[in-house]
Tab-separated table of C-alpha atoms in Angstrom:
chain	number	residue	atom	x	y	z
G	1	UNK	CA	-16.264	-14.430	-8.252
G	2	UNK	CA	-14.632	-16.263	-5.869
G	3	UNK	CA	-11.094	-13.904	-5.446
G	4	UNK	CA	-8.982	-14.632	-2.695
G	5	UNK	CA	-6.645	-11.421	-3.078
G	6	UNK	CA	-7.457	-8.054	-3.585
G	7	UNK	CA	-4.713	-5.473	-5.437
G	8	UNK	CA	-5.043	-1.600	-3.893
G	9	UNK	CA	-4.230	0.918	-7.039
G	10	UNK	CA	-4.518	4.000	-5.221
G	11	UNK	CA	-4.101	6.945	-7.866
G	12	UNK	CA	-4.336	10.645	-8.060
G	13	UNK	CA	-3.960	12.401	-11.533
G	14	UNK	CA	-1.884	9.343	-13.452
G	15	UNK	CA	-3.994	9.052	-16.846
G	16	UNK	CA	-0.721	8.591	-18.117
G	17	UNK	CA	-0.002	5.561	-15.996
G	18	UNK	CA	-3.672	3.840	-16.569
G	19	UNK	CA	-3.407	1.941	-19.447
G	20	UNK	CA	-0.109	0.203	-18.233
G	21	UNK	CA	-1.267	-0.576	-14.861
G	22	UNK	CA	-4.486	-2.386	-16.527
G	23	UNK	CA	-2.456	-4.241	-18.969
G	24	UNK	CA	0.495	-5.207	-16.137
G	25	UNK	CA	-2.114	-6.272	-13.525
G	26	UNK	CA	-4.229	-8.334	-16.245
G	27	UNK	CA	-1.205	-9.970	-17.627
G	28	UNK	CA	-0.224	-10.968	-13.416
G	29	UNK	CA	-3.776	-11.920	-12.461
G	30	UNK	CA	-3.744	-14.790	-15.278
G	31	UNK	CA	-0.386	-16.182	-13.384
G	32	UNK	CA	-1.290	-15.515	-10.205
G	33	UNK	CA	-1.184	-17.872	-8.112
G	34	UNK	CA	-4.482	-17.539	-5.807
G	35	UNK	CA	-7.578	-15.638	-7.440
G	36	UNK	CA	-7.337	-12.176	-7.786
G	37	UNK	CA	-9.276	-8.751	-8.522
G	38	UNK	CA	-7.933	-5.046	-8.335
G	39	UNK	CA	-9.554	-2.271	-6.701
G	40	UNK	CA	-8.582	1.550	-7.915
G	41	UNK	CA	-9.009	3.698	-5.250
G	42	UNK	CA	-9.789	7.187	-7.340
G	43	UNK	CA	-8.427	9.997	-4.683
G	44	UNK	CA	-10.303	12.873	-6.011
G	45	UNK	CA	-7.936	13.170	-9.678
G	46	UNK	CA	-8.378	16.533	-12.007
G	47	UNK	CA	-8.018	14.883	-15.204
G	48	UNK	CA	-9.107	11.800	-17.083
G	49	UNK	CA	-8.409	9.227	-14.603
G	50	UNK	CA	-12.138	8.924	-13.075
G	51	UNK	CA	-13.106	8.679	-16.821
G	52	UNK	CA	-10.523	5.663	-17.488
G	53	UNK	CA	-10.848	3.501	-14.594
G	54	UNK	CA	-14.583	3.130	-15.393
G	55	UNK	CA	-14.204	1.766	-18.515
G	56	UNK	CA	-11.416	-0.294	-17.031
G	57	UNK	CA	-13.746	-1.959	-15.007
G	58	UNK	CA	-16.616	-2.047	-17.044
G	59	UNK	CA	-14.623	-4.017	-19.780
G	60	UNK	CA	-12.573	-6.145	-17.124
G	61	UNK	CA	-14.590	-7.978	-14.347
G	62	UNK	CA	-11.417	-8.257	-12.843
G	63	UNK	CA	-11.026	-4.498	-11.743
G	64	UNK	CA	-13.646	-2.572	-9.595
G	65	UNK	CA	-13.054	1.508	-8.771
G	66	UNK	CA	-14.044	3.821	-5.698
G	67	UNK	CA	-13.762	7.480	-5.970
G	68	UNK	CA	-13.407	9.843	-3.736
G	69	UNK	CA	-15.262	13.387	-3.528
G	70	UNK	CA	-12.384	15.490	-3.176
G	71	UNK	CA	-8.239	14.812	-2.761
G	72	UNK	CA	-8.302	12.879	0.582
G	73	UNK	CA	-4.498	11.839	0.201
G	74	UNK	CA	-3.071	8.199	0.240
G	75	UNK	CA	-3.316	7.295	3.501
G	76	UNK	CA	-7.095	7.923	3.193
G	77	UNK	CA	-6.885	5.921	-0.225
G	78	UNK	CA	-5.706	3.291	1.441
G	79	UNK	CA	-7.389	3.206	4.174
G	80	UNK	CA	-10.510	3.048	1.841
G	81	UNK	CA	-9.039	0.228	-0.230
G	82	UNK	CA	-8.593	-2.114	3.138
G	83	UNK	CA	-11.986	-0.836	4.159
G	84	UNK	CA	-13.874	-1.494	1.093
G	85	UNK	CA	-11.815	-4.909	0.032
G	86	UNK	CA	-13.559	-8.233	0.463
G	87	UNK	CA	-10.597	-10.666	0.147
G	88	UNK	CA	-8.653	-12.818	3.135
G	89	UNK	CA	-5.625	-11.143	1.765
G	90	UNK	CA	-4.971	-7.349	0.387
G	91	UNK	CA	-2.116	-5.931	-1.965
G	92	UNK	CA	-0.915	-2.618	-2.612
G	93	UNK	CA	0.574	-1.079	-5.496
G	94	UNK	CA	1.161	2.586	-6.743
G	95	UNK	CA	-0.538	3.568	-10.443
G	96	UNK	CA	3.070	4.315	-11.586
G	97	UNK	CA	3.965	0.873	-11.477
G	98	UNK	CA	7.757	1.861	-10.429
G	99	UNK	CA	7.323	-1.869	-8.606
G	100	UNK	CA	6.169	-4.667	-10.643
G	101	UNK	CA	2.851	-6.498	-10.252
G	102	UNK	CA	4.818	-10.206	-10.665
G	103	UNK	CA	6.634	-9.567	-7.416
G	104	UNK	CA	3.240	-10.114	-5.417
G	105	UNK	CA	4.349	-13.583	-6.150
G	106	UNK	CA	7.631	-13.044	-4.258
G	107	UNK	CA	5.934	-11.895	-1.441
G	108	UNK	CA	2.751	-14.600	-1.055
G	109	UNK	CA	5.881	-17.111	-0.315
G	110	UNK	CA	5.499	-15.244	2.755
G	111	UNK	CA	2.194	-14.721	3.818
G	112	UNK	CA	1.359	-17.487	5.565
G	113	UNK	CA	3.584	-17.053	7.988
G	114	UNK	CA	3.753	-13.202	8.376
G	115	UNK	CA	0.456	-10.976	8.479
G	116	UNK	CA	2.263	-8.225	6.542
G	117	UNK	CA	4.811	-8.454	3.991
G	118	UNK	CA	6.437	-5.738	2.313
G	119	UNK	CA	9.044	-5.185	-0.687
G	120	UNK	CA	12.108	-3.225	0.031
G	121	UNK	CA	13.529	-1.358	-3.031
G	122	UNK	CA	17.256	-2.730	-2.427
G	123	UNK	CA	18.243	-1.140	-5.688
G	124	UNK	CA	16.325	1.922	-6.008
G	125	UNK	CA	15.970	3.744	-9.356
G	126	UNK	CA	15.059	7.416	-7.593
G	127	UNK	CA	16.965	10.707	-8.113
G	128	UNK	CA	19.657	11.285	-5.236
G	129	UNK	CA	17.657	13.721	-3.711
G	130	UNK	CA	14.730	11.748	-3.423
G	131	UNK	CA	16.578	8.739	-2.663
G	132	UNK	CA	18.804	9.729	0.169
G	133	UNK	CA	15.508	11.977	1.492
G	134	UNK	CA	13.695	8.673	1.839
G	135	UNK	CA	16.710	7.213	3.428
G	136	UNK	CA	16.623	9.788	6.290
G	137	UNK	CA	12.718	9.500	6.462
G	138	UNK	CA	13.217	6.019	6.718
G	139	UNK	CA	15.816	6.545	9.753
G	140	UNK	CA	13.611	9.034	11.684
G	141	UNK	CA	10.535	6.342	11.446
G	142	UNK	CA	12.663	3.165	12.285
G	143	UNK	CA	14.167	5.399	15.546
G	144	UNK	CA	10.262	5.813	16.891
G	145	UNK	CA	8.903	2.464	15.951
G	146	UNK	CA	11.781	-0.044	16.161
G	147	UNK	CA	9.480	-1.499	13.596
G	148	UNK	CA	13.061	-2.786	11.544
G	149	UNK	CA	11.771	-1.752	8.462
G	150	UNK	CA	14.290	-0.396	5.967
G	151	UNK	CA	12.175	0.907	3.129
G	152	UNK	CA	8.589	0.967	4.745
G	153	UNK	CA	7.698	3.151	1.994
G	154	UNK	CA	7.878	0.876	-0.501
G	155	UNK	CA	4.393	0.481	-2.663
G	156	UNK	CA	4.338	-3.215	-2.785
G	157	UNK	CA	2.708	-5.079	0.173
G	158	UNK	CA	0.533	-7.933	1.284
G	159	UNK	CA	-1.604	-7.885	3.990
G	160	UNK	CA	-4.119	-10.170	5.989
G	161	UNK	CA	-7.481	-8.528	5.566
G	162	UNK	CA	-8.601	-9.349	9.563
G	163	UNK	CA	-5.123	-7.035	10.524
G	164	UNK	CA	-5.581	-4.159	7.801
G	165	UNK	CA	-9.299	-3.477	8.679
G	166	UNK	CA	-7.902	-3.125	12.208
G	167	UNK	CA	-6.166	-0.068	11.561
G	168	UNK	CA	-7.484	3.280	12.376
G	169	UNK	CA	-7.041	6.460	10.167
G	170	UNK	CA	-4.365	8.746	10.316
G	171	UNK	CA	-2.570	11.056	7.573
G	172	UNK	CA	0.757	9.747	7.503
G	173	UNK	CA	-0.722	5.920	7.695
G	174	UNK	CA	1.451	4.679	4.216
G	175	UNK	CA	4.181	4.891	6.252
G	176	UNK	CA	3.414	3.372	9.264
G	177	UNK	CA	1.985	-0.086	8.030
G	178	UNK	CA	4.040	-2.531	9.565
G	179	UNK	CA	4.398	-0.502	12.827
G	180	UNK	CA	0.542	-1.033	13.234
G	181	UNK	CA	0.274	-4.159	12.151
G	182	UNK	CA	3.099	-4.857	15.634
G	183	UNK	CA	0.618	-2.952	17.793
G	184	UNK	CA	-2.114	-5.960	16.962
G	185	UNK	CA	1.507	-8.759	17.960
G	186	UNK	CA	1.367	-9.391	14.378
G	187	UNK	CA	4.446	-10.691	12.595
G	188	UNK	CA	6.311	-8.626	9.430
G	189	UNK	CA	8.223	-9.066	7.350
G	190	UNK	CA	10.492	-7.209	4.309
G	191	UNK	CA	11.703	-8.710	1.264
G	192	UNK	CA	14.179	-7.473	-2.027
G	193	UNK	CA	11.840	-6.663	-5.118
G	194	UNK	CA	12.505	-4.660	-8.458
G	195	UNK	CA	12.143	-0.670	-8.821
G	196	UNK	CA	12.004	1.107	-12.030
G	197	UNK	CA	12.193	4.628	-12.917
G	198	UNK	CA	8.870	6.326	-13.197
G	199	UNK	CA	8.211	6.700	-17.188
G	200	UNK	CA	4.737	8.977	-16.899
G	201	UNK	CA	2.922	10.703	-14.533
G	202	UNK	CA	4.122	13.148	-11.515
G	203	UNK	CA	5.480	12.170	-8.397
G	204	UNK	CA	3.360	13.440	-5.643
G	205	UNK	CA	5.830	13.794	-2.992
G	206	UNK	CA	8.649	15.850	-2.453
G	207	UNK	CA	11.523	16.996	-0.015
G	208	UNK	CA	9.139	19.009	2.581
G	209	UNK	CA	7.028	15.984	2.827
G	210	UNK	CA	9.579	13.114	2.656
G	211	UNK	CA	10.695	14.895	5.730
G	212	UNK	CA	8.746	17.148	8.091
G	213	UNK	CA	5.399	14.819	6.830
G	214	UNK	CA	7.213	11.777	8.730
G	215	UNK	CA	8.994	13.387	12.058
G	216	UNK	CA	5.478	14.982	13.014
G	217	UNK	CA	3.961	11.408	12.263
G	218	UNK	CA	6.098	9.956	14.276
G	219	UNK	CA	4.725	12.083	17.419
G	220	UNK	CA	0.950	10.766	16.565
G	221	UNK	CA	2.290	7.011	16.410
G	222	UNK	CA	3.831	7.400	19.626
G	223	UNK	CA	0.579	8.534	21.173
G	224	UNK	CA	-1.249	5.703	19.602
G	225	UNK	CA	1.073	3.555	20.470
G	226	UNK	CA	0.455	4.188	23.827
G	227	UNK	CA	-3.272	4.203	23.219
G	228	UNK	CA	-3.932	2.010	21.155
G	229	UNK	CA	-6.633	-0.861	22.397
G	230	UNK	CA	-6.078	-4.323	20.374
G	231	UNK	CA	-7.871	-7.256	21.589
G	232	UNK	CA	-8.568	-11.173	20.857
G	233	UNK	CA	-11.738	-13.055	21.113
G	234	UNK	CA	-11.104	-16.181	22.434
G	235	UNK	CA	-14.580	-17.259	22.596
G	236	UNK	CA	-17.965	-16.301	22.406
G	237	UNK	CA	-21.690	-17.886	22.126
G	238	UNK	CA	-23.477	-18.957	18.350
């Protein structure tokens, strides 16, 4: 089919989660307003989420599934997702659907002028600790990019294909999204969106790597940063 926009659904052990994010996304896909497919990015699970997505997809045309050989992490999942996407334009959303799927629709106001546009979780339904965590992470990132970002993690984002597939793999990517996307002179963008609670599943990060994960990143961005090769073609011969 002819899809225009392609949702990420990274996921890692959330057989919990599945049957919610399928009927969520189906229920935004028939609102949506450009043609649109998701893509489960299977990141080596344990238990029946391999088994689930598959007959997701074989019952939905609307869904398709990768899966890794082993735990790769969720940079590498999406990294695979922008990689393996065939759309103009590429979402992402986490399995545990703490965002919700209709506020893609409050970020495509956006996308045409922006290359990336992410949600910031203004009124974040998080424990303290993992809440004010974040909030520090947050600070440490914004101090090495200048990127302006508030709540880069947030797992809600749109981004134009021809700028994601330009990103090279790192651990630590998630985070650094709309950092890289200003290394290519791209323009960003955040914008308010809903948070839940998470109902099932378990949350796959924690204190440690809220905190030590980003400060080390932010050494490797640095050196990328000053690295990093980006380019335009202004012309070439048919």
């Amino acid at each position: 089919m002819d899809y225009e926009f392609t949702i990420i659904v990274p996921l890692y052990n959330e057989q919990e989660n599945l049957g919610r994010v399928e009927e969520e996304l189906t229920k935004y896909m028939k609102t949506a307003s450009i043609k649109t497919c998701a893509l489960f990015v299977n990141d080596g699970s344990t238990d029946k989420s391999l088994e689930l997505i598959k007959e997701i997809s074989s019952r939905n045309c609307d869904f398709r599934f990768i899966s890794f050989e082993k735990n790769c992490g969720l940079s590498a999942a999406i990294k695979a997702g922008f990689d393996f996407a065939n759309t103009p334009l590429i979402g992402y959303i986490d399995s545990d659907l703490q965002t919700d799927p209709e506020d893609f629709e409050v970020l495509m106001q956006y996308i045409e002028e922006y290359d990336l546009v992410t949600g910031h979780r203004a009124d974040r339904k998080d424990s303290f600790v993992k809440n004010m965590s974040s909030l520090i992470a947050n600070g440490i990132r914004r101090s090495f990019t200048h990127d302006g970002m508030d709540d880069t993690g947030c797992p809600l984002k749109i981004i134009r294909a021809d700028y994601a597939k330009r990103i090279p793999m790192f651990k630590g990517l998630h985070r650094f999204l709309p950092a890289m996307i200003l290394l290519q002179h791209g323009k960003v963008i955040q914008v308010p969106v809903r948070h839940y609670p998470r109902i099932a599943g378990k949350a796959k990060f924690h204190l440690l790597n809220r905190l030590t994960g980003p400060f080390i990143d932010c050494f490797a961005y640095l050196w990328m940063k000053k690295n990093y090769i980006n380019y335009k073609v202004t012309m070439k011969n048919e």
